[in-house]
Short mmCIF file of C-alpha atoms and ligand atoms in Angstrom, two decimals:
data_model
loop_
_atom_site.label_atom_id
_atom_site.label_comp_id
_atom_site.label_asym_id
_atom_site.label_seq_id
_atom_site.Cartn_x
_atom_site.Cartn_y
_atom_site.Cartn_z
CA MET A 1 -5.71 25.86 -5.41
CA ASN A 2 -6.11 22.99 -7.81
CA THR A 3 -2.73 21.70 -9.03
CA PRO A 4 -2.60 20.23 -12.53
CA ARG A 5 -0.62 16.91 -12.62
CA SER A 6 1.02 15.06 -15.41
CA SER A 7 -1.55 13.98 -17.83
CA SER A 8 -2.52 10.28 -18.27
CA PRO A 9 -2.09 8.66 -21.65
CA PRO A 10 -4.98 9.87 -23.81
CA LEU A 11 -7.76 7.39 -24.10
CA ARG A 12 -10.21 9.47 -26.20
CA SER A 13 -10.35 9.28 -29.98
CA PRO A 14 -13.24 10.28 -32.21
CA GLU A 15 -13.86 6.65 -33.24
CA GLN A 16 -14.12 5.62 -29.63
CA LEU A 17 -16.87 8.10 -28.90
CA ARG A 18 -19.90 6.06 -28.23
CA GLY A 19 -22.42 8.81 -28.15
CA ASP A 20 -23.56 8.03 -24.62
CA PRO A 21 -25.90 10.74 -23.24
CA ASP A 22 -23.33 11.69 -20.67
CA GLY A 23 -20.52 11.95 -23.15
CA LEU A 24 -18.56 9.13 -21.47
CA VAL A 25 -15.82 7.58 -23.54
CA LEU A 26 -15.82 3.92 -23.32
CA VAL A 27 -13.09 1.73 -24.63
CA THR A 28 -14.67 -1.70 -25.22
CA ARG A 29 -13.01 -5.03 -26.18
CA ASP A 30 -13.26 -4.40 -29.92
CA ASP A 31 -11.81 -0.89 -29.76
CA PRO A 32 -8.21 -0.15 -30.73
CA GLY A 33 -6.50 0.85 -27.52
CA PHE A 34 -8.47 -1.68 -25.37
CA GLU A 35 -5.38 -3.61 -24.35
CA GLU A 36 -3.63 -0.36 -23.47
CA ALA A 37 -6.62 0.85 -21.43
CA ARG A 38 -6.90 -2.59 -19.77
CA VAL A 39 -3.41 -2.59 -18.40
CA ASP A 40 -1.32 0.49 -19.19
CA ARG A 41 -1.35 1.70 -15.62
CA ILE A 42 -0.76 -1.63 -13.96
CA PHE A 43 2.45 -1.87 -12.01
CA ASN A 44 2.88 -5.61 -11.78
CA ARG A 45 3.69 -6.68 -15.35
CA ARG A 46 2.92 -10.34 -14.66
CA LEU A 47 -0.34 -9.39 -16.30
CA PRO A 48 -3.50 -11.41 -15.85
CA GLY A 49 -5.65 -12.44 -18.84
CA ARG A 50 -8.85 -11.22 -17.29
CA GLN A 51 -10.94 -9.32 -19.79
CA PRO A 52 -13.11 -6.44 -18.62
CA ALA A 53 -16.20 -5.48 -20.71
CA ALA A 54 -14.93 -1.95 -21.04
CA VAL A 55 -12.71 0.69 -19.52
CA VAL A 56 -13.66 4.28 -18.87
CA ARG A 57 -11.34 7.08 -17.65
CA PRO A 58 -13.56 9.83 -16.27
CA GLU A 59 -12.11 13.30 -15.92
CA THR A 60 -14.72 14.71 -13.62
CA GLU A 61 -16.71 13.49 -10.62
CA ALA A 62 -19.91 13.79 -12.70
CA GLU A 63 -18.42 11.39 -15.20
CA VAL A 64 -17.72 8.86 -12.38
CA VAL A 65 -21.40 9.15 -11.42
CA ALA A 66 -22.46 8.64 -15.06
CA ALA A 67 -20.14 5.64 -15.37
CA VAL A 68 -21.63 3.97 -12.34
CA ARG A 69 -25.14 4.53 -13.72
CA LEU A 70 -24.13 3.33 -17.09
CA ALA A 71 -22.73 0.10 -15.70
CA ARG A 72 -26.05 -0.50 -13.84
CA GLU A 73 -27.99 0.02 -17.11
CA ARG A 74 -25.82 -2.28 -19.05
CA GLY A 75 -25.80 -5.01 -16.45
CA TRP A 76 -22.05 -4.73 -15.95
CA GLN A 77 -20.29 -4.93 -12.53
CA VAL A 78 -17.84 -2.16 -11.65
CA ALA A 79 -14.15 -2.43 -10.87
CA VAL A 80 -12.17 0.58 -9.81
CA ARG A 81 -8.55 1.62 -10.47
CA SER A 82 -6.62 4.46 -8.70
CA GLY A 83 -2.89 4.05 -8.86
CA GLY A 84 -2.86 0.57 -10.44
CA HIS A 85 -0.33 -0.72 -7.95
CA SER A 86 -2.22 -3.62 -6.33
CA TRP A 87 0.11 -6.59 -6.80
CA ALA A 88 -2.83 -8.85 -7.77
CA GLN A 89 -4.12 -6.30 -10.26
CA TRP A 90 -7.47 -6.06 -8.56
CA SER A 91 -8.85 -3.57 -11.01
CA VAL A 92 -8.59 -5.88 -14.06
CA ARG A 93 -11.82 -7.90 -13.68
CA ASP A 94 -13.62 -10.15 -16.19
CA ASP A 95 -16.69 -8.67 -17.80
CA ALA A 96 -16.70 -5.58 -15.54
CA LEU A 97 -16.65 -1.90 -16.42
CA VAL A 98 -13.30 -0.61 -15.15
CA ILE A 99 -13.58 2.88 -13.92
CA ASP A 100 -9.99 4.20 -14.12
CA LEU A 101 -9.61 7.25 -11.98
CA GLY A 102 -6.26 8.23 -13.48
CA GLY A 103 -7.97 11.23 -15.15
CA LEU A 104 -9.18 12.90 -11.83
CA HIS A 105 -6.51 15.40 -10.73
CA GLU A 106 -7.27 17.32 -7.58
CA LEU A 107 -4.93 18.37 -4.82
CA GLU A 108 -5.96 21.12 -2.52
CA TYR A 109 -4.66 22.01 0.97
CA ASP A 110 -6.67 24.04 3.45
CA GLN A 111 -4.29 25.96 5.79
CA GLU A 112 -7.06 26.66 8.30
CA THR A 113 -7.80 23.01 9.01
CA GLY A 114 -4.60 21.26 7.97
CA ILE A 115 -6.67 19.03 5.71
CA VAL A 116 -5.69 18.16 2.20
CA ARG A 117 -8.24 16.98 -0.40
CA ALA A 118 -6.79 14.57 -2.95
CA SER A 119 -7.89 12.45 -5.83
CA PRO A 120 -7.49 8.71 -5.34
CA SER A 121 -4.97 8.21 -8.12
CA THR A 122 -2.58 10.84 -6.51
CA PRO A 123 0.82 9.08 -5.94
CA GLY A 124 1.42 9.49 -2.24
CA GLY A 125 5.18 10.05 -2.41
CA ALA A 126 5.75 11.47 -5.88
CA GLU A 127 3.06 14.12 -5.72
CA LEU A 128 1.27 14.49 -2.40
CA ALA A 129 4.44 14.49 -0.25
CA PRO A 130 6.30 17.24 -2.19
CA TYR A 131 3.08 19.30 -2.47
CA LEU A 132 2.66 19.17 1.34
CA ALA A 133 6.35 19.61 2.08
CA GLU A 134 6.18 22.99 0.26
CA ARG A 135 3.52 23.94 2.79
CA GLY A 136 5.48 22.52 5.84
CA ARG A 137 3.23 19.50 6.12
CA MET A 138 3.36 15.81 5.55
CA PHE A 139 1.02 12.80 5.10
CA VAL A 140 1.77 9.30 6.20
CA GLY A 141 1.76 8.06 2.63
CA GLY A 142 3.08 4.78 1.22
CA HIS A 143 6.80 4.09 1.20
CA CYS A 144 7.11 3.62 -2.59
CA PRO A 145 6.45 7.06 -4.18
CA THR A 146 4.35 5.93 -7.05
CA VAL A 147 1.61 4.03 -5.12
CA GLY A 148 -1.75 5.51 -5.54
CA ILE A 149 -3.39 6.79 -2.34
CA GLY A 150 -6.79 5.18 -3.37
CA GLY A 151 -6.03 1.44 -2.93
CA PHE A 152 -3.42 2.21 -0.33
CA LEU A 153 -5.81 4.07 1.97
CA LEU A 154 -8.83 1.83 1.52
CA GLN A 155 -6.92 -1.23 2.80
CA GLY A 156 -5.34 0.50 5.78
CA GLY A 157 -2.13 2.08 4.41
CA GLN A 158 1.06 1.17 6.02
CA GLY A 159 2.75 4.56 5.60
CA TRP A 160 5.79 6.19 7.15
CA ASN A 161 6.21 5.27 10.88
CA ALA A 162 2.92 3.38 11.11
CA ARG A 163 4.03 1.96 14.44
CA GLY A 164 4.14 5.45 15.98
CA TRP A 165 1.67 7.44 13.85
CA GLY A 166 -0.81 4.85 13.08
CA TRP A 167 -2.30 3.49 9.89
CA ALA A 168 -2.67 6.10 7.11
CA VAL A 169 -6.40 5.44 7.01
CA GLU A 170 -6.64 6.74 10.61
CA HIS A 171 -5.79 10.14 9.04
CA VAL A 172 -8.79 10.07 6.71
CA VAL A 173 -11.47 12.47 7.96
CA ALA A 174 -13.95 12.09 5.11
CA VAL A 175 -14.35 10.41 1.76
CA ASP A 176 -16.56 11.42 -1.21
CA VAL A 177 -18.15 8.39 -2.63
CA VAL A 178 -20.31 7.38 -5.64
CA THR A 179 -22.56 4.70 -4.31
CA ALA A 180 -23.98 1.66 -6.09
CA ALA A 181 -27.21 3.69 -6.39
CA GLY A 182 -25.25 6.23 -8.49
CA GLU A 183 -25.31 9.01 -5.86
CA LEU A 184 -22.37 11.17 -4.81
CA VAL A 185 -22.23 11.42 -1.00
CA ARG A 186 -19.83 12.56 1.60
CA ALA A 187 -19.07 9.86 4.27
CA ASP A 188 -17.54 10.78 7.53
CA ALA A 189 -18.09 10.15 11.23
CA THR A 190 -21.48 11.70 11.23
CA GLN A 191 -23.01 11.07 7.82
CA HIS A 192 -23.06 7.84 5.87
CA ALA A 193 -20.99 6.52 8.75
CA ASP A 194 -21.31 2.93 7.56
CA LEU A 195 -19.56 3.77 4.32
CA PHE A 196 -16.88 5.74 6.28
CA TRP A 197 -16.33 2.70 8.54
CA ALA A 198 -16.01 0.39 5.36
CA ALA A 199 -13.75 2.84 3.54
CA ARG A 200 -11.17 2.46 6.34
CA GLY A 201 -10.12 -1.13 5.81
CA ALA A 202 -12.32 -3.00 3.33
CA GLY A 203 -9.80 -2.40 0.59
CA PRO A 204 -10.87 -3.91 -2.78
CA GLY A 205 -14.15 -5.03 -1.15
CA PHE A 206 -15.38 -1.49 -0.67
CA PRO A 207 -18.82 -1.06 -2.21
CA GLY A 208 -18.51 2.38 -3.88
CA VAL A 209 -16.13 4.62 -5.87
CA VAL A 210 -14.17 7.03 -3.76
CA THR A 211 -13.68 10.17 -5.74
CA ARG A 212 -11.89 12.27 -3.10
CA PHE A 213 -10.07 11.76 0.23
CA HIS A 214 -9.97 14.40 2.92
CA LEU A 215 -6.79 13.79 4.86
CA ARG A 216 -5.43 15.11 8.11
CA THR A 217 -1.85 16.20 7.64
CA ARG A 218 1.00 16.45 10.19
CA PRO A 219 3.64 19.12 10.60
CA LEU A 220 6.66 18.12 8.51
CA PRO A 221 9.35 16.98 10.98
CA ARG A 222 12.41 19.22 10.93
CA HIS A 223 14.95 16.46 11.26
CA PHE A 224 15.26 13.00 9.54
CA ALA A 225 17.98 10.65 10.67
CA HIS A 226 18.59 7.04 10.36
CA THR A 227 20.66 4.19 11.76
CA VAL A 228 21.56 1.43 9.30
CA GLN A 229 23.40 -1.79 10.28
CA ALA A 230 24.31 -4.61 7.75
CA PHE A 231 25.09 -8.05 8.76
CA ASP A 232 26.12 -11.36 7.14
CA LEU A 233 23.12 -13.72 7.02
CA ALA A 234 25.01 -15.93 9.42
CA ASP A 235 24.09 -13.38 12.12
CA PHE A 236 20.38 -13.56 11.25
CA ASP A 237 19.19 -15.62 14.19
CA GLU A 238 21.09 -13.50 16.79
CA VAL A 239 20.13 -10.14 15.34
CA MET A 240 16.51 -10.90 14.83
CA THR A 241 16.01 -12.53 18.18
CA TRP A 242 17.48 -9.32 19.71
CA LEU A 243 15.18 -7.17 17.58
CA HIS A 244 12.14 -9.28 18.34
CA ASP A 245 12.76 -8.78 22.04
CA THR A 246 13.62 -5.01 21.87
CA HIS A 247 11.52 -3.26 19.28
CA HIS A 248 8.60 -2.52 21.54
CA THR A 249 10.85 -0.45 23.79
CA VAL A 250 11.98 1.87 20.99
CA ALA A 251 10.63 5.53 20.90
CA ASP A 252 7.45 5.82 18.73
CA THR A 253 9.10 8.40 16.49
CA VAL A 254 11.23 5.58 14.95
CA GLU A 255 10.22 3.37 12.01
CA ILE A 256 12.03 0.05 12.36
CA VAL A 257 12.54 -2.17 9.36
CA ALA A 258 14.81 -5.21 9.05
CA LEU A 259 15.22 -6.50 5.57
CA THR A 260 17.46 -8.85 3.57
CA LYS A 261 18.42 -7.72 0.11
CA THR A 262 21.29 -7.90 -2.20
CA ASP A 263 23.41 -4.68 -2.40
CA PRO A 264 26.70 -5.26 -4.35
CA ARG A 265 28.15 -2.14 -2.63
CA LEU A 266 27.97 -4.10 0.68
CA ALA A 267 28.54 -7.75 -0.25
CA PRO A 268 28.23 -10.04 -3.36
CA GLY A 269 25.19 -11.90 -1.84
CA PRO A 270 22.22 -10.85 0.22
CA VAL A 271 22.78 -9.11 3.65
CA LEU A 272 20.61 -8.44 6.61
CA LEU A 273 19.92 -4.73 7.21
CA VAL A 274 18.47 -3.29 10.46
CA THR A 275 17.21 0.23 9.67
CA ALA A 276 15.79 2.74 12.02
CA LEU A 277 14.43 5.98 10.64
CA THR A 278 13.40 8.77 12.98
CA MET A 279 11.44 11.80 12.05
CA VAL A 280 11.85 14.30 14.82
CA ASP A 281 12.63 18.02 15.34
CA ASP A 282 16.37 18.04 16.09
CA GLU A 283 19.63 15.98 16.21
CA GLN A 284 19.55 15.43 19.86
CA GLU A 285 16.00 13.95 19.88
CA ALA A 286 17.07 11.72 16.99
CA ASP A 287 20.18 10.64 18.93
CA GLN A 288 18.12 9.52 21.86
CA ALA A 289 15.52 7.77 19.77
CA LEU A 290 18.17 5.80 17.90
CA ALA A 291 20.30 4.91 21.00
CA PRO A 292 18.82 1.43 21.57
CA PHE A 293 20.30 0.18 18.26
CA ARG A 294 23.81 0.73 19.68
CA LYS A 295 23.03 -2.30 21.96
CA ASN A 296 22.68 -4.70 19.04
CA PRO A 297 24.76 -7.68 20.30
CA ALA A 298 26.18 -8.35 16.89
CA LEU A 299 27.37 -4.81 16.17
CA ASP A 300 31.05 -5.67 16.29
CA ARG A 301 30.49 -7.98 13.40
CA ALA A 302 28.49 -5.48 11.26
CA ILE A 303 29.56 -4.98 7.63
CA LEU A 304 28.34 -1.42 7.77
CA VAL A 305 27.11 0.91 10.48
CA LEU A 306 25.54 4.30 9.96
CA ASP A 307 24.70 5.69 13.32
CA ASN A 308 22.16 8.64 13.50
CA GLU A 309 23.07 9.92 10.04
CA PRO A 310 20.95 12.75 8.68
CA THR A 311 18.72 11.80 5.75
CA THR A 312 15.88 13.35 3.77
CA PRO A 313 12.42 12.20 2.81
CA GLU A 314 13.64 12.53 -0.87
CA ALA A 315 16.57 10.24 -0.28
CA GLU A 316 14.31 7.67 1.48
CA ARG A 317 11.84 7.82 -1.41
CA ALA A 318 14.56 7.38 -3.98
CA ARG A 319 15.78 4.26 -2.16
CA GLN A 320 12.23 2.85 -2.30
CA LEU A 321 12.10 3.49 -6.04
CA GLU A 322 15.38 1.67 -6.49
CA ASP A 323 14.04 -1.38 -4.59
CA ASN A 324 10.77 -1.44 -6.47
CA PRO A 325 11.76 -1.27 -10.15
CA GLU A 326 8.96 -0.69 -12.76
CA GLY A 327 8.43 -2.98 -15.68
CA HIS A 328 8.84 -6.24 -13.66
CA ARG A 329 6.81 -9.36 -13.03
CA TRP A 330 6.13 -9.55 -9.21
CA ALA A 331 5.15 -12.02 -6.70
CA VAL A 332 4.44 -10.75 -3.22
CA ASP A 333 3.09 -12.22 0.01
CA ASN A 334 2.88 -11.26 3.69
CA ALA A 335 1.89 -12.32 7.21
CA TRP A 336 1.18 -10.87 10.52
CA LEU A 337 3.38 -12.88 12.92
CA SER A 338 2.96 -13.58 16.59
CA GLY A 339 4.88 -15.58 19.22
CA PRO A 340 8.13 -15.71 21.04
CA ALA A 341 11.41 -15.16 19.24
CA SER A 342 12.17 -18.81 19.64
CA GLU A 343 9.23 -19.67 17.33
CA VAL A 344 9.08 -16.67 15.09
CA VAL A 345 12.69 -16.22 14.10
CA PRO A 346 13.29 -19.89 12.83
CA ALA A 347 9.99 -19.63 10.94
CA MET A 348 11.22 -16.49 9.15
CA ARG A 349 14.59 -18.12 8.12
CA ARG A 350 13.69 -19.32 4.65
CA ALA A 351 12.07 -16.03 3.68
CA TYR A 352 15.16 -14.15 4.79
CA THR A 353 18.15 -16.29 4.02
CA THR A 354 17.26 -17.95 0.73
CA LEU A 355 16.11 -15.09 -1.57
CA PRO A 356 15.48 -16.46 -5.05
CA ASN A 357 17.15 -13.67 -6.99
CA GLU A 358 19.29 -10.52 -6.59
CA LYS A 359 16.41 -8.17 -6.78
CA ALA A 360 14.16 -9.95 -4.22
CA PHE A 361 13.91 -8.73 -0.66
CA THR A 362 12.04 -9.58 2.51
CA ILE A 363 11.03 -6.97 5.12
CA TRP A 364 10.21 -7.22 8.80
CA PHE A 365 8.20 -4.19 9.85
CA SER A 366 7.74 -3.38 13.50
CA MET A 367 4.21 -2.33 14.68
CA ALA A 368 5.16 -2.75 18.42
CA PRO A 369 4.00 -1.75 20.85
CA LEU A 370 0.65 -2.48 19.13
CA ARG A 371 -1.61 0.53 19.18
CA GLU A 372 -5.35 0.16 19.76
CA LEU A 373 -7.29 0.61 16.53
CA PRO A 374 -10.29 3.03 16.24
CA ASP A 375 -13.60 1.65 15.11
CA MET A 376 -13.05 0.93 11.43
CA ALA A 377 -13.03 -2.04 9.09
CA PHE A 378 -9.29 -2.48 9.28
CA SER A 379 -8.96 -4.77 12.21
CA VAL A 380 -6.10 -7.43 11.88
CA GLN A 381 -2.56 -6.60 12.83
CA SER A 382 0.23 -7.88 15.10
CA GLU A 383 3.51 -6.68 16.39
CA VAL A 384 5.57 -7.97 13.44
CA TYR A 385 4.70 -7.66 9.78
CA LEU A 386 6.67 -9.70 7.31
CA ALA A 387 6.38 -9.33 3.54
CA ALA A 388 8.44 -10.99 0.78
CA TYR A 389 8.82 -9.18 -2.60
CA VAL A 390 10.10 -10.95 -5.71
CA PRO A 391 10.56 -9.03 -8.91
CA TRP A 392 11.84 -10.62 -12.10
CA GLU A 393 11.64 -10.09 -15.89
CA ASP A 394 11.57 -13.47 -17.68
CA ALA A 395 8.25 -15.26 -17.79
CA ALA A 396 10.13 -18.53 -17.89
CA GLU A 397 11.05 -17.81 -14.18
CA ASP A 398 7.44 -17.49 -12.97
CA GLU A 399 7.12 -21.02 -11.60
CA ARG A 400 10.42 -20.96 -9.74
CA HIS A 401 9.72 -17.69 -8.02
CA LEU A 402 6.07 -18.58 -7.10
CA THR A 403 7.19 -21.90 -5.68
CA TRP A 404 9.87 -20.17 -3.61
CA LEU A 405 7.37 -17.65 -2.21
CA ALA A 406 4.78 -20.34 -1.40
CA GLY A 407 7.49 -22.32 0.51
CA ALA A 408 8.70 -19.33 2.43
CA MET A 409 5.13 -18.52 3.54
CA ALA A 410 4.35 -22.14 4.35
CA ASP A 411 7.19 -22.02 6.94
CA LEU A 412 5.57 -19.04 8.61
CA ALA A 413 2.14 -20.67 8.98
CA PRO A 414 2.69 -21.78 12.60
CA VAL A 415 3.26 -18.16 13.78
CA THR A 416 0.89 -16.38 11.27
CA VAL A 417 -2.17 -14.70 12.63
CA GLY A 418 -3.41 -12.94 9.54
CA GLN A 419 -2.43 -10.96 6.47
CA TYR A 420 -2.44 -7.37 5.19
CA LEU A 421 -4.52 -6.69 2.11
CA GLY A 422 -1.86 -4.38 0.70
CA ASP A 423 0.67 -7.14 -0.07
CA SER A 424 -1.81 -9.96 -0.70
CA ASP A 425 -3.11 -12.07 -3.46
CA LEU A 426 -6.17 -13.68 -2.01
CA ARG A 427 -6.41 -16.29 -4.80
CA ARG A 428 -3.06 -17.79 -3.93
CA ARG A 429 -3.01 -17.75 -0.16
CA PRO A 430 -6.14 -16.30 1.61
CA HIS A 431 -5.81 -15.63 5.27
CA ARG A 432 -7.69 -13.50 7.78
CA PHE A 433 -7.43 -9.71 7.01
CA LEU A 434 -10.52 -8.52 8.95
CA SER A 435 -11.76 -9.56 12.37
CA GLU A 436 -14.83 -11.79 12.44
CA GLU A 437 -16.77 -8.84 13.83
CA ALA A 438 -15.69 -6.53 11.11
CA TRP A 439 -16.33 -9.14 8.42
CA GLY A 440 -19.90 -9.53 9.66
CA ARG A 441 -20.40 -5.84 9.77
CA LEU A 442 -19.11 -5.50 6.18
CA GLN A 443 -21.67 -7.96 5.01
CA GLN A 444 -24.42 -5.67 6.43
CA VAL A 445 -22.86 -2.73 4.62
CA TYR A 446 -23.11 -4.74 1.36
CA ALA A 447 -26.80 -5.63 2.16
CA ASP A 448 -27.66 -2.03 2.70
CA ARG A 449 -25.48 -0.33 0.14
CA ASP A 450 -25.00 -2.74 -2.73
CA PRO A 451 -27.55 -5.50 -2.49
CA ASP A 452 -27.21 -6.40 -6.21
CA ARG A 453 -23.45 -6.43 -5.97
CA LEU A 454 -22.67 -3.83 -8.52
CA PHE A 455 -19.08 -3.67 -7.27
CA VAL A 456 -16.89 -6.62 -7.97
CA GLY A 457 -15.54 -7.09 -4.47
CA TYR A 458 -12.68 -9.30 -3.44
CA LEU A 459 -10.80 -11.29 -6.03
CA ALA A 460 -10.52 -14.55 -4.03
C1 FAD B 501 5.97 -0.70 -5.35
C2 FAD B 501 4.91 -0.86 -4.33
C3 FAD B 501 5.06 -0.37 -3.04
C4 FAD B 501 4.17 -0.51 -2.03
N1 FAD B 501 4.33 0.01 -0.84
C5 FAD B 501 3.36 -0.04 0.11
C6 FAD B 501 3.56 0.54 1.40
O1 FAD B 501 4.56 1.15 1.77
N2 FAD B 501 2.49 0.53 2.28
C7 FAD B 501 1.28 -0.11 1.93
O2 FAD B 501 0.36 -0.06 2.70
N3 FAD B 501 1.13 -0.64 0.71
C8 FAD B 501 2.11 -0.61 -0.18
N4 FAD B 501 1.90 -1.16 -1.40
C9 FAD B 501 0.69 -1.85 -1.62
C10 FAD B 501 -0.34 -0.90 -2.16
O3 FAD B 501 -0.68 0.06 -1.24
C11 FAD B 501 -1.61 -1.58 -2.70
O4 FAD B 501 -1.21 -2.39 -3.70
C12 FAD B 501 -2.72 -0.58 -3.08
O5 FAD B 501 -3.83 -1.37 -3.44
C13 FAD B 501 -2.24 0.24 -4.27
O6 FAD B 501 -3.27 1.20 -4.45
P1 FAD B 501 -3.52 1.75 -5.92
O7 FAD B 501 -4.55 2.71 -5.93
O8 FAD B 501 -2.21 2.11 -6.57
O9 FAD B 501 -3.94 0.33 -6.66
P2 FAD B 501 -5.12 -0.07 -7.56
O10 FAD B 501 -4.75 -1.32 -8.12
O11 FAD B 501 -5.53 1.03 -8.41
O12 FAD B 501 -6.39 -0.24 -6.47
C14 FAD B 501 -6.45 -1.49 -5.83
C15 FAD B 501 -7.88 -1.78 -5.55
O13 FAD B 501 -8.41 -0.95 -4.52
C16 FAD B 501 -9.79 -0.54 -4.78
N5 FAD B 501 -9.84 0.90 -5.13
C17 FAD B 501 -8.70 1.68 -5.39
N6 FAD B 501 -9.14 2.96 -5.45
C18 FAD B 501 -10.43 2.97 -5.22
C19 FAD B 501 -11.42 3.96 -5.25
N7 FAD B 501 -11.07 5.24 -5.46
N8 FAD B 501 -12.71 3.69 -4.92
C20 FAD B 501 -13.07 2.45 -4.68
N9 FAD B 501 -12.14 1.43 -4.67
C21 FAD B 501 -10.90 1.68 -5.00
C22 FAD B 501 -10.16 -1.27 -5.98
O14 FAD B 501 -10.80 -2.51 -5.68
C23 FAD B 501 -8.88 -1.51 -6.76
O15 FAD B 501 -8.91 -2.52 -7.68
C24 FAD B 501 2.88 -1.06 -2.42
C25 FAD B 501 2.66 -1.55 -3.69
C26 FAD B 501 3.63 -1.49 -4.64
C27 FAD B 501 3.43 -1.96 -6.04
#
């Protein structure tokens, strides 16, 4: 069954029809509506000045093929947009043809195989999750409901309970891709395996347009429960040292996130929250999985304790939406951390205890014990992921917020072993996101698949 989704803002108007043989509708720089087409679906409103040559919003796979061929004919590079949520606005590229996939709407679940086919602009939480839940299934989509699965999956995809269930991209069984040669192919473990390998981790460096993901789904857990403990920031060192030394022992059904944020319901200033969300089949299993958090040595000083309280995927997604407001300017950065608590915890202090405004938050996301990765481009991770998120509205505050973020990340440098593409802006602070071996192999994929560099690649 194909499910219609909410329609994208209309881009077609008679005066914009260019009469191309394939009927493609291009919005070029001189067209009314160009600015809207350039950035209307971009989440981070600290908008870049970069000026594409044109934007096209195909409504069929055949139109994607035509768009790639047209770019080649006209000597344009190609940039791709799925959900428009990359913090560094990777789809807005100078002089390129932007292929905006917001017009492709496909969502189809196969009960026999448990595989769902989805268009890249599908928001993982807002559309894919409820669609699958109705069928008793789930996908390990992104935490914020509005993130498109396209960019999310290509860069790895840190979805629900990544520490236990793996990177979302490990659930991709095939991708349909329009290649630089303008051919539509299916890439999986047995055919076009080089593209399949690259599609699982190359992120915005992927040389092709993915038009469809084939995703392995999981049974929807019957019971969601969480433990939440809130602390004064004075307890930061003690709590985080304990967590650093404990998280690898917690059951792999538990997603563990420690974050600082401001929540006036708890305290006037920022607080440290230790959160553990378990997705299991019954209350008893949840109770066992969450038991280690009762040993937190600072528990008697907690401002708030919820212990093994039932929750729902909807409630968790609503909280994510609240934390990630639309219409804001954002600066975001991240690091994979490694080392003993005595080195890692002090290095995190500035990122955690000096948030620059009341909407900013910093997360610590457990990936321990580290799982071995399959053979795919995604290849850099560590036990601890830290990311700092700073939203604000007034452009006059840009400098102050960017300076704070740069300082917080600089403190982390001695314990940083890499970064995750999903929360990166490679122009500001590039770090290793693929292993050396994977990077070398990706260069070979480019040489074979896109020797003329039709696709724009990394913005670095
Ligand atoms: C509020 C918010 C919450 C987030 N939460 C999470 C999270 O929980 N976990 C996580 O891992 N990440 C998270 N992210 C990061 C997010 O996954 C990345 O920014 C991702 O790139 C967004 O995908 P997109 O399709 O929406 O973005 P886009 O900006 O549309 O895509 C980013 C780039 O990926 C490439 N690309 C995208 N689609 C295709 C395609 N079909 N074919 C070829 N190339 C393509 C292009 O180079 C494109 O420019 C979050 C981001 C935001 C804004």
